[in-house]
Amino acid sequence: MPRHGLRQILSEPLLHFFVVGVLLFGGYRFFFAEPEQAADPQRIELTADDIRQLALTWLAQGRPKPSLVEMRSLVEQKVTEEILFREAVALGLDQDDQIIKRRLAQKMDFLAADLAALEEPTDAQLADWYSKHSDRFALPPHASYRHLYFSPDKRGEGARNDAAAALAVLAGKPADAPEGKALADPFMLRNYYGDTTPEQTAKEFGPAFADALFGLKPGSWQGPLQSGYGWHIVWLGSIEPGRVPLYAEVKPDVKTAWLDDRYQEVKRTALQEMRSRYTVAVAPLDAVDLRDLKSPESAGATLDAASP
């Protein structure tokens, strides 16, 4: 078989899942044999490797090397956990438990992520992938500006007219013209914003203000612009247009995004294959009567209303 054909087969997600599935199944049968096959099902054994793992977990939490007393405590916790686990399984508490189902599904999700990470992309692969998805890495425009604020609370409906009059006074004057502060009202936040994006500006002043600001040309007092606070005149000092960065500028981010896409692909393909082995029967949703159900909020409100 040609080498490139073998490489293609080895990179298939379903093959990854098959191999890992065999390993997991074999490991399960090895470590969790049926009770009649176990030499002593009531025996709990912690090997030297198990104890080392307890110590490593302790160290991973940023703690110093555990003392002998601390190790005894960790061993006791592990033994207690194992006893409770076995007793719970013996009582059937693991059956039809939603929390356990979610945890096992989450572990399968982690398995898909591990499988995706098995394939290390080449630089050529990443560069080619980036050429097709570069829009996902586009850098937004950035602007630096200062503003003067005119409060509707103080000026009422005349706030906009006052802002326009102040703009006429400041026409042709620099950003730090001393008369500017005397014309405006104090603002609760900042008067100067450096290197800010449209998204950041929209969060601070509202989308309409951000759209208007990034449509201006720098170098003069302009406005009035309306925000959620009131009216402003602004001095746009500089604006840097948005751009798509070069691959070399964002290579680490590209690799992270590539791995995430690969993970989604592996997960989707494997889930489709697994789902094909099941017959799924769901009652018609429009035939299910949900009218008697209440949200926690409405139920709480009903209880409050019923309280004396």
JSON list of N, CA, C and O in Angstrom, two decimals, residues 234-276:
[
{"chain": "A", "resi": 234, "resn": "VAL", "atom": "N", "xyz": [-16.69, 65.34, 20.02]},
{"chain": "A", "resi": 234, "resn": "VAL", "atom": "CA", "xyz": [-15.50, 64.49, 20.15]},
{"chain": "A", "resi": 234, "resn": "VAL", "atom": "C", "xyz": [-14.36, 65.03, 19.30]},
{"chain": "A", "resi": 234, "resn": "VAL", "atom": "O", "xyz": [-14.56, 65.65, 18.26]},
{"chain": "A", "resi": 235, "resn": "TRP", "atom": "N", "xyz": [-13.16, 64.78, 19.82]},
{"chain": "A", "resi": 235, "resn": "TRP", "atom": "CA", "xyz": [-11.93, 65.00, 19.05]},
{"chain": "A", "resi": 235, "resn": "TRP", "atom": "C", "xyz": [-11.34, 63.63, 18.77]},
{"chain": "A", "resi": 235, "resn": "TRP", "atom": "O", "xyz": [-10.89, 62.93, 19.68]},
{"chain": "A", "resi": 236, "resn": "LEU", "atom": "N", "xyz": [-11.38, 63.22, 17.51]},
{"chain": "A", "resi": 236, "resn": "LEU", "atom": "CA", "xyz": [-10.83, 61.93, 17.12]},
{"chain": "A", "resi": 236, "resn": "LEU", "atom": "C", "xyz": [-9.35, 62.12, 16.81]},
{"chain": "A", "resi": 236, "resn": "LEU", "atom": "O", "xyz": [-8.98, 62.69, 15.78]},
{"chain": "A", "resi": 237, "resn": "GLY", "atom": "N", "xyz": [-8.50, 61.65, 17.73]},
{"chain": "A", "resi": 237, "resn": "GLY", "atom": "CA", "xyz": [-7.06, 61.85, 17.56]},
{"chain": "A", "resi": 237, "resn": "GLY", "atom": "C", "xyz": [-6.46, 60.97, 16.47]},
{"chain": "A", "resi": 237, "resn": "GLY", "atom": "O", "xyz": [-5.65, 61.42, 15.67]},
{"chain": "A", "resi": 238, "resn": "SER", "atom": "N", "xyz": [-6.84, 59.70, 16.46]},
{"chain": "A", "resi": 238, "resn": "SER", "atom": "CA", "xyz": [-6.30, 58.77, 15.46]},
{"chain": "A", "resi": 238, "resn": "SER", "atom": "C", "xyz": [-7.27, 57.61, 15.30]},
{"chain": "A", "resi": 238, "resn": "SER", "atom": "O", "xyz": [-8.04, 57.29, 16.21]},
{"chain": "A", "resi": 239, "resn": "ILE", "atom": "N", "xyz": [-7.20, 57.01, 14.14]},
{"chain": "A", "resi": 239, "resn": "ILE", "atom": "CA", "xyz": [-8.00, 55.81, 13.89]},
{"chain": "A", "resi": 239, "resn": "ILE", "atom": "C", "xyz": [-7.19, 54.86, 13.01]},
{"chain": "A", "resi": 239, "resn": "ILE", "atom": "O", "xyz": [-6.59, 55.27, 12.01]},
{"chain": "A", "resi": 240, "resn": "GLU", "atom": "N", "xyz": [-7.11, 53.63, 13.44]},
{"chain": "A", "resi": 240, "resn": "GLU", "atom": "CA", "xyz": [-6.39, 52.59, 12.70]},
{"chain": "A", "resi": 240, "resn": "GLU", "atom": "C", "xyz": [-7.41, 51.64, 12.09]},
{"chain": "A", "resi": 240, "resn": "GLU", "atom": "O", "xyz": [-8.18, 51.01, 12.83]},
{"chain": "A", "resi": 241, "resn": "PRO", "atom": "N", "xyz": [-7.47, 51.54, 10.77]},
{"chain": "A", "resi": 241, "resn": "PRO", "atom": "CA", "xyz": [-8.48, 50.67, 10.14]},
{"chain": "A", "resi": 241, "resn": "PRO", "atom": "C", "xyz": [-8.29, 49.21, 10.55]},
{"chain": "A", "resi": 241, "resn": "PRO", "atom": "O", "xyz": [-7.19, 48.77, 10.90]},
{"chain": "A", "resi": 242, "resn": "GLY", "atom": "N", "xyz": [-9.35, 48.45, 10.50]},
{"chain": "A", "resi": 242, "resn": "GLY", "atom": "CA", "xyz": [-9.26, 47.03, 10.75]},
{"chain": "A", "resi": 242, "resn": "GLY", "atom": "C", "xyz": [-8.49, 46.34, 9.63]},
{"chain": "A", "resi": 242, "resn": "GLY", "atom": "O", "xyz": [-8.40, 46.84, 8.51]},
{"chain": "A", "resi": 243, "resn": "ARG", "atom": "N", "xyz": [-7.92, 45.19, 9.94]},
{"chain": "A", "resi": 243, "resn": "ARG", "atom": "CA", "xyz": [-7.13, 44.48, 8.93]},
{"chain": "A", "resi": 243, "resn": "ARG", "atom": "C", "xyz": [-7.08, 42.99, 9.26]},
{"chain": "A", "resi": 243, "resn": "ARG", "atom": "O", "xyz": [-7.37, 42.58, 10.40]},
{"chain": "A", "resi": 244, "resn": "VAL", "atom": "N", "xyz": [-6.72, 42.21, 8.27]},
{"chain": "A", "resi": 244, "resn": "VAL", "atom": "CA", "xyz": [-6.49, 40.78, 8.46]},
{"chain": "A", "resi": 244, "resn": "VAL", "atom": "C", "xyz": [-4.99, 40.58, 8.68]},
{"chain": "A", "resi": 244, "resn": "VAL", "atom": "O", "xyz": [-4.19, 40.94, 7.81]},
{"chain": "A", "resi": 245, "resn": "PRO", "atom": "N", "xyz": [-4.57, 40.06, 9.81]},
{"chain": "A", "resi": 245, "resn": "PRO", "atom": "CA", "xyz": [-3.13, 39.92, 10.09]},
{"chain": "A", "resi": 245, "resn": "PRO", "atom": "C", "xyz": [-2.47, 38.87, 9.20]},
{"chain": "A", "resi": 245, "resn": "PRO", "atom": "O", "xyz": [-3.14, 37.99, 8.65]},
{"chain": "A", "resi": 246, "resn": "LEU", "atom": "N", "xyz": [-1.16, 38.97, 9.10]},
{"chain": "A", "resi": 246, "resn": "LEU", "atom": "CA", "xyz": [-0.39, 37.94, 8.40]},
{"chain": "A", "resi": 246, "resn": "LEU", "atom": "C", "xyz": [-0.41, 36.65, 9.20]},
{"chain": "A", "resi": 246, "resn": "LEU", "atom": "O", "xyz": [-0.53, 36.66, 10.44]},
{"chain": "A", "resi": 247, "resn": "TYR", "atom": "N", "xyz": [-0.27, 35.54, 8.52]},
{"chain": "A", "resi": 247, "resn": "TYR", "atom": "CA", "xyz": [-0.28, 34.24, 9.19]},
{"chain": "A", "resi": 247, "resn": "TYR", "atom": "C", "xyz": [0.75, 34.17, 10.31]},
{"chain": "A", "resi": 247, "resn": "TYR", "atom": "O", "xyz": [0.47, 33.66, 11.41]},
{"chain": "A", "resi": 248, "resn": "ALA", "atom": "N", "xyz": [1.95, 34.70, 10.05]},
{"chain": "A", "resi": 248, "resn": "ALA", "atom": "CA", "xyz": [3.03, 34.63, 11.04]},
{"chain": "A", "resi": 248, "resn": "ALA", "atom": "C", "xyz": [2.67, 35.38, 12.33]},
{"chain": "A", "resi": 248, "resn": "ALA", "atom": "O", "xyz": [3.15, 35.03, 13.40]},
{"chain": "A", "resi": 249, "resn": "GLU", "atom": "N", "xyz": [1.82, 36.40, 12.24]},
{"chain": "A", "resi": 249, "resn": "GLU", "atom": "CA", "xyz": [1.44, 37.19, 13.41]},
{"chain": "A", "resi": 249, "resn": "GLU", "atom": "C", "xyz": [0.54, 36.42, 14.37]},
{"chain": "A", "resi": 249, "resn": "GLU", "atom": "O", "xyz": [0.53, 36.69, 15.57]},
{"chain": "A", "resi": 250, "resn": "VAL", "atom": "N", "xyz": [-0.22, 35.49, 13.83]},
{"chain": "A", "resi": 250, "resn": "VAL", "atom": "CA", "xyz": [-1.23, 34.81, 14.65]},
{"chain": "A", "resi": 250, "resn": "VAL", "atom": "C", "xyz": [-1.08, 33.29, 14.61]},
{"chain": "A", "resi": 250, "resn": "VAL", "atom": "O", "xyz": [-2.03, 32.56, 14.88]},
{"chain": "A", "resi": 251, "resn": "LYS", "atom": "N", "xyz": [0.10, 32.81, 14.28]},
{"chain": "A", "resi": 251, "resn": "LYS", "atom": "CA", "xyz": [0.31, 31.37, 14.12]},
{"chain": "A", "resi": 251, "resn": "LYS", "atom": "C", "xyz": [-0.13, 30.56, 15.34]},
{"chain": "A", "resi": 251, "resn": "LYS", "atom": "O", "xyz": [-0.82, 29.53, 15.17]},
{"chain": "A", "resi": 252, "resn": "PRO", "atom": "N", "xyz": [0.21, 30.94, 16.58]},
{"chain": "A", "resi": 252, "resn": "PRO", "atom": "CA", "xyz": [-0.26, 30.14, 17.73]},
{"chain": "A", "resi": 252, "resn": "PRO", "atom": "C", "xyz": [-1.78, 30.08, 17.81]},
{"chain": "A", "resi": 252, "resn": "PRO", "atom": "O", "xyz": [-2.36, 29.04, 18.13]},
{"chain": "A", "resi": 253, "resn": "ASP", "atom": "N", "xyz": [-2.45, 31.20, 17.53]},
{"chain": "A", "resi": 253, "resn": "ASP", "atom": "CA", "xyz": [-3.91, 31.22, 17.56]},
{"chain": "A", "resi": 253, "resn": "ASP", "atom": "C", "xyz": [-4.49, 30.36, 16.44]},
{"chain": "A", "resi": 253, "resn": "ASP", "atom": "O", "xyz": [-5.54, 29.74, 16.60]},
{"chain": "A", "resi": 254, "resn": "VAL", "atom": "N", "xyz": [-3.81, 30.36, 15.30]},
{"chain": "A", "resi": 254, "resn": "VAL", "atom": "CA", "xyz": [-4.27, 29.54, 14.18]},
{"chain": "A", "resi": 254, "resn": "VAL", "atom": "C", "xyz": [-4.21, 28.06, 14.55]},
{"chain": "A", "resi": 254, "resn": "VAL", "atom": "O", "xyz": [-5.15, 27.30, 14.27]},
{"chain": "A", "resi": 255, "resn": "LYS", "atom": "N", "xyz": [-3.14, 27.65, 15.19]},
{"chain": "A", "resi": 255, "resn": "LYS", "atom": "CA", "xyz": [-3.02, 26.25, 15.60]},
{"chain": "A", "resi": 255, "resn": "LYS", "atom": "C", "xyz": [-4.13, 25.88, 16.58]},
{"chain": "A", "resi": 255, "resn": "LYS", "atom": "O", "xyz": [-4.73, 24.80, 16.47]},
{"chain": "A", "resi": 256, "resn": "THR", "atom": "N", "xyz": [-4.40, 26.75, 17.54]},
{"chain": "A", "resi": 256, "resn": "THR", "atom": "CA", "xyz": [-5.47, 26.49, 18.51]},
{"chain": "A", "resi": 256, "resn": "THR", "atom": "C", "xyz": [-6.81, 26.34, 17.81]},
{"chain": "A", "resi": 256, "resn": "THR", "atom": "O", "xyz": [-7.59, 25.43, 18.11]},
{"chain": "A", "resi": 257, "resn": "ALA", "atom": "N", "xyz": [-7.09, 27.23, 16.86]},
{"chain": "A", "resi": 257, "resn": "ALA", "atom": "CA", "xyz": [-8.35, 27.18, 16.12]},
{"chain": "A", "resi": 257, "resn": "ALA", "atom": "C", "xyz": [-8.42, 25.93, 15.24]},
{"chain": "A", "resi": 257, "resn": "ALA", "atom": "O", "xyz": [-9.48, 25.31, 15.11]},
{"chain": "A", "resi": 258, "resn": "TRP", "atom": "N", "xyz": [-7.29, 25.56, 14.64]},
{"chain": "A", "resi": 258, "resn": "TRP", "atom": "CA", "xyz": [-7.25, 24.35, 13.80]},
{"chain": "A", "resi": 258, "resn": "TRP", "atom": "C", "xyz": [-7.57, 23.11, 14.64]},
{"chain": "A", "resi": 258, "resn": "TRP", "atom": "O", "xyz": [-8.35, 22.25, 14.22]},
{"chain": "A", "resi": 259, "resn": "LEU", "atom": "N", "xyz": [-6.96, 23.02, 15.82]},
{"chain": "A", "resi": 259, "resn": "LEU", "atom": "CA", "xyz": [-7.22, 21.89, 16.70]},
{"chain": "A", "resi": 259, "resn": "LEU", "atom": "C", "xyz": [-8.68, 21.86, 17.14]},
{"chain": "A", "resi": 259, "resn": "LEU", "atom": "O", "xyz": [-9.28, 20.78, 17.24]},
{"chain": "A", "resi": 260, "resn": "ASP", "atom": "N", "xyz": [-9.25, 23.02, 17.39]},
{"chain": "A", "resi": 260, "resn": "ASP", "atom": "CA", "xyz": [-10.65, 23.08, 17.79]},
{"chain": "A", "resi": 260, "resn": "ASP", "atom": "C", "xyz": [-11.55, 22.60, 16.65]},
{"chain": "A", "resi": 260, "resn": "ASP", "atom": "O", "xyz": [-12.50, 21.84, 16.87]},
{"chain": "A", "resi": 261, "resn": "ASP", "atom": "N", "xyz": [-11.25, 23.03, 15.42]},
{"chain": "A", "resi": 261, "resn": "ASP", "atom": "CA", "xyz": [-12.01, 22.57, 14.27]},
{"chain": "A", "resi": 261, "resn": "ASP", "atom": "C", "xyz": [-11.86, 21.06, 14.08]},
{"chain": "A", "resi": 261, "resn": "ASP", "atom": "O", "xyz": [-12.83, 20.35, 13.75]},
{"chain": "A", "resi": 262, "resn": "ARG", "atom": "N", "xyz": [-10.64, 20.58, 14.27]},
{"chain": "A", "resi": 262, "resn": "ARG", "atom": "CA", "xyz": [-10.38, 19.15, 14.14]},
{"chain": "A", "resi": 262, "resn": "ARG", "atom": "C", "xyz": [-11.16, 18.36, 15.18]},
{"chain": "A", "resi": 262, "resn": "ARG", "atom": "O", "xyz": [-11.73, 17.30, 14.90]},
{"chain": "A", "resi": 263, "resn": "TYR", "atom": "N", "xyz": [-11.19, 18.90, 16.41]},
{"chain": "A", "resi": 263, "resn": "TYR", "atom": "CA", "xyz": [-11.95, 18.27, 17.49]},
{"chain": "A", "resi": 263, "resn": "TYR", "atom": "C", "xyz": [-13.42, 18.19, 17.14]},
{"chain": "A", "resi": 263, "resn": "TYR", "atom": "O", "xyz": [-14.08, 17.15, 17.31]},
{"chain": "A", "resi": 264, "resn": "GLN", "atom": "N", "xyz": [-13.98, 19.29, 16.60]},
{"chain": "A", "resi": 264, "resn": "GLN", "atom": "CA", "xyz": [-15.39, 19.30, 16.22]},
{"chain": "A", "resi": 264, "resn": "GLN", "atom": "C", "xyz": [-15.65, 18.28, 15.11]},
{"chain": "A", "resi": 264, "resn": "GLN", "atom": "O", "xyz": [-16.68, 17.61, 15.10]},
{"chain": "A", "resi": 265, "resn": "GLU", "atom": "N", "xyz": [-14.71, 18.15, 14.18]},
{"chain": "A", "resi": 265, "resn": "GLU", "atom": "CA", "xyz": [-14.86, 17.21, 13.08]},
{"chain": "A", "resi": 265, "resn": "GLU", "atom": "C", "xyz": [-14.83, 15.77, 13.58]},
{"chain": "A", "resi": 265, "resn": "GLU", "atom": "O", "xyz": [-15.66, 14.94, 13.19]},
{"chain": "A", "resi": 266, "resn": "VAL", "atom": "N", "xyz": [-13.86, 15.48, 14.47]},
{"chain": "A", "resi": 266, "resn": "VAL", "atom": "CA", "xyz": [-13.75, 14.12, 15.03]},
{"chain": "A", "resi": 266, "resn": "VAL", "atom": "C", "xyz": [-15.01, 13.80, 15.83]},
{"chain": "A", "resi": 266, "resn": "VAL", "atom": "O", "xyz": [-15.59, 12.71, 15.70]},
{"chain": "A", "resi": 267, "resn": "LYS", "atom": "N", "xyz": [-15.45, 14.74, 16.63]},
{"chain": "A", "resi": 267, "resn": "LYS", "atom": "CA", "xyz": [-16.64, 14.53, 17.46]},
{"chain": "A", "resi": 267, "resn": "LYS", "atom": "C", "xyz": [-17.88, 14.30, 16.60]},
{"chain": "A", "resi": 267, "resn": "LYS", "atom": "O", "xyz": [-18.68, 13.39, 16.84]},
{"chain": "A", "resi": 268, "resn": "ARG", "atom": "N", "xyz": [-18.04, 15.13, 15.56]},
{"chain": "A", "resi": 268, "resn": "ARG", "atom": "CA", "xyz": [-19.21, 15.03, 14.69]},
{"chain": "A", "resi": 268, "resn": "ARG", "atom": "C", "xyz": [-19.23, 13.69, 13.94]},
{"chain": "A", "resi": 268, "resn": "ARG", "atom": "O", "xyz": [-20.25, 13.01, 13.88]},
{"chain": "A", "resi": 269, "resn": "THR", "atom": "N", "xyz": [-18.07, 13.31, 13.39]},
{"chain": "A", "resi": 269, "resn": "THR", "atom": "CA", "xyz": [-17.99, 12.07, 12.62]},
{"chain": "A", "resi": 269, "resn": "THR", "atom": "C", "xyz": [-18.24, 10.86, 13.52]},
{"chain": "A", "resi": 269, "resn": "THR", "atom": "O", "xyz": [-19.00, 9.94, 13.15]},
{"chain": "A", "resi": 270, "resn": "ALA", "atom": "N", "xyz": [-17.62, 10.86, 14.69]},
{"chain": "A", "resi": 270, "resn": "ALA", "atom": "CA", "xyz": [-17.79, 9.73, 15.61]},
{"chain": "A", "resi": 270, "resn": "ALA", "atom": "C", "xyz": [-19.22, 9.65, 16.12]},
{"chain": "A", "resi": 270, "resn": "ALA", "atom": "O", "xyz": [-19.79, 8.55, 16.22]},
{"chain": "A", "resi": 271, "resn": "LEU", "atom": "N", "xyz": [-19.82, 10.80, 16.42]},
{"chain": "A", "resi": 271, "resn": "LEU", "atom": "CA", "xyz": [-21.20, 10.79, 16.91]},
{"chain": "A", "resi": 271, "resn": "LEU", "atom": "C", "xyz": [-22.16, 10.29, 15.84]},
{"chain": "A", "resi": 271, "resn": "LEU", "atom": "O", "xyz": [-23.10, 9.55, 16.12]},
{"chain": "A", "resi": 272, "resn": "GLN", "atom": "N", "xyz": [-21.92, 10.68, 14.59]},
{"chain": "A", "resi": 272, "resn": "GLN", "atom": "CA", "xyz": [-22.76, 10.19, 13.50]},
{"chain": "A", "resi": 272, "resn": "GLN", "atom": "C", "xyz": [-22.66, 8.68, 13.37]},
{"chain": "A", "resi": 272, "resn": "GLN", "atom": "O", "xyz": [-23.66, 7.99, 13.17]},
{"chain": "A", "resi": 273, "resn": "GLU", "atom": "N", "xyz": [-21.42, 8.16, 13.48]},
{"chain": "A", "resi": 273, "resn": "GLU", "atom": "CA", "xyz": [-21.23, 6.72, 13.38]},
{"chain": "A", "resi": 273, "resn": "GLU", "atom": "C", "xyz": [-21.90, 6.01, 14.55]},
{"chain": "A", "resi": 273, "resn": "GLU", "atom": "O", "xyz": [-22.58, 4.98, 14.36]},
{"chain": "A", "resi": 274, "resn": "MET", "atom": "N", "xyz": [-21.75, 6.54, 15.78]},
{"chain": "A", "resi": 274, "resn": "MET", "atom": "CA", "xyz": [-22.37, 5.91, 16.94]},
{"chain": "A", "resi": 274, "resn": "MET", "atom": "C", "xyz": [-23.89, 5.99, 16.86]},
{"chain": "A", "resi": 274, "resn": "MET", "atom": "O", "xyz": [-24.59, 5.03, 17.18]},
{"chain": "A", "resi": 275, "resn": "ARG", "atom": "N", "xyz": [-24.41, 7.15, 16.42]},
{"chain": "A", "resi": 275, "resn": "ARG", "atom": "CA", "xyz": [-25.85, 7.32, 16.33]},
{"chain": "A", "resi": 275, "resn": "ARG", "atom": "C", "xyz": [-26.47, 6.37, 15.31]},
{"chain": "A", "resi": 275, "resn": "ARG", "atom": "O", "xyz": [-27.62, 5.94, 15.45]},
{"chain": "A", "resi": 276, "resn": "SER", "atom": "N", "xyz": [-25.71, 6.02, 14.29]},
{"chain": "A", "resi": 276, "resn": "SER", "atom": "CA", "xyz": [-26.23, 5.12, 13.25]},
{"chain": "A", "resi": 276, "resn": "SER", "atom": "C", "xyz": [-26.53, 3.74, 13.81]},
{"chain": "A", "resi": 276, "resn": "SER", "atom": "O", "xyz": [-27.26, 2.96, 13.18]}
]
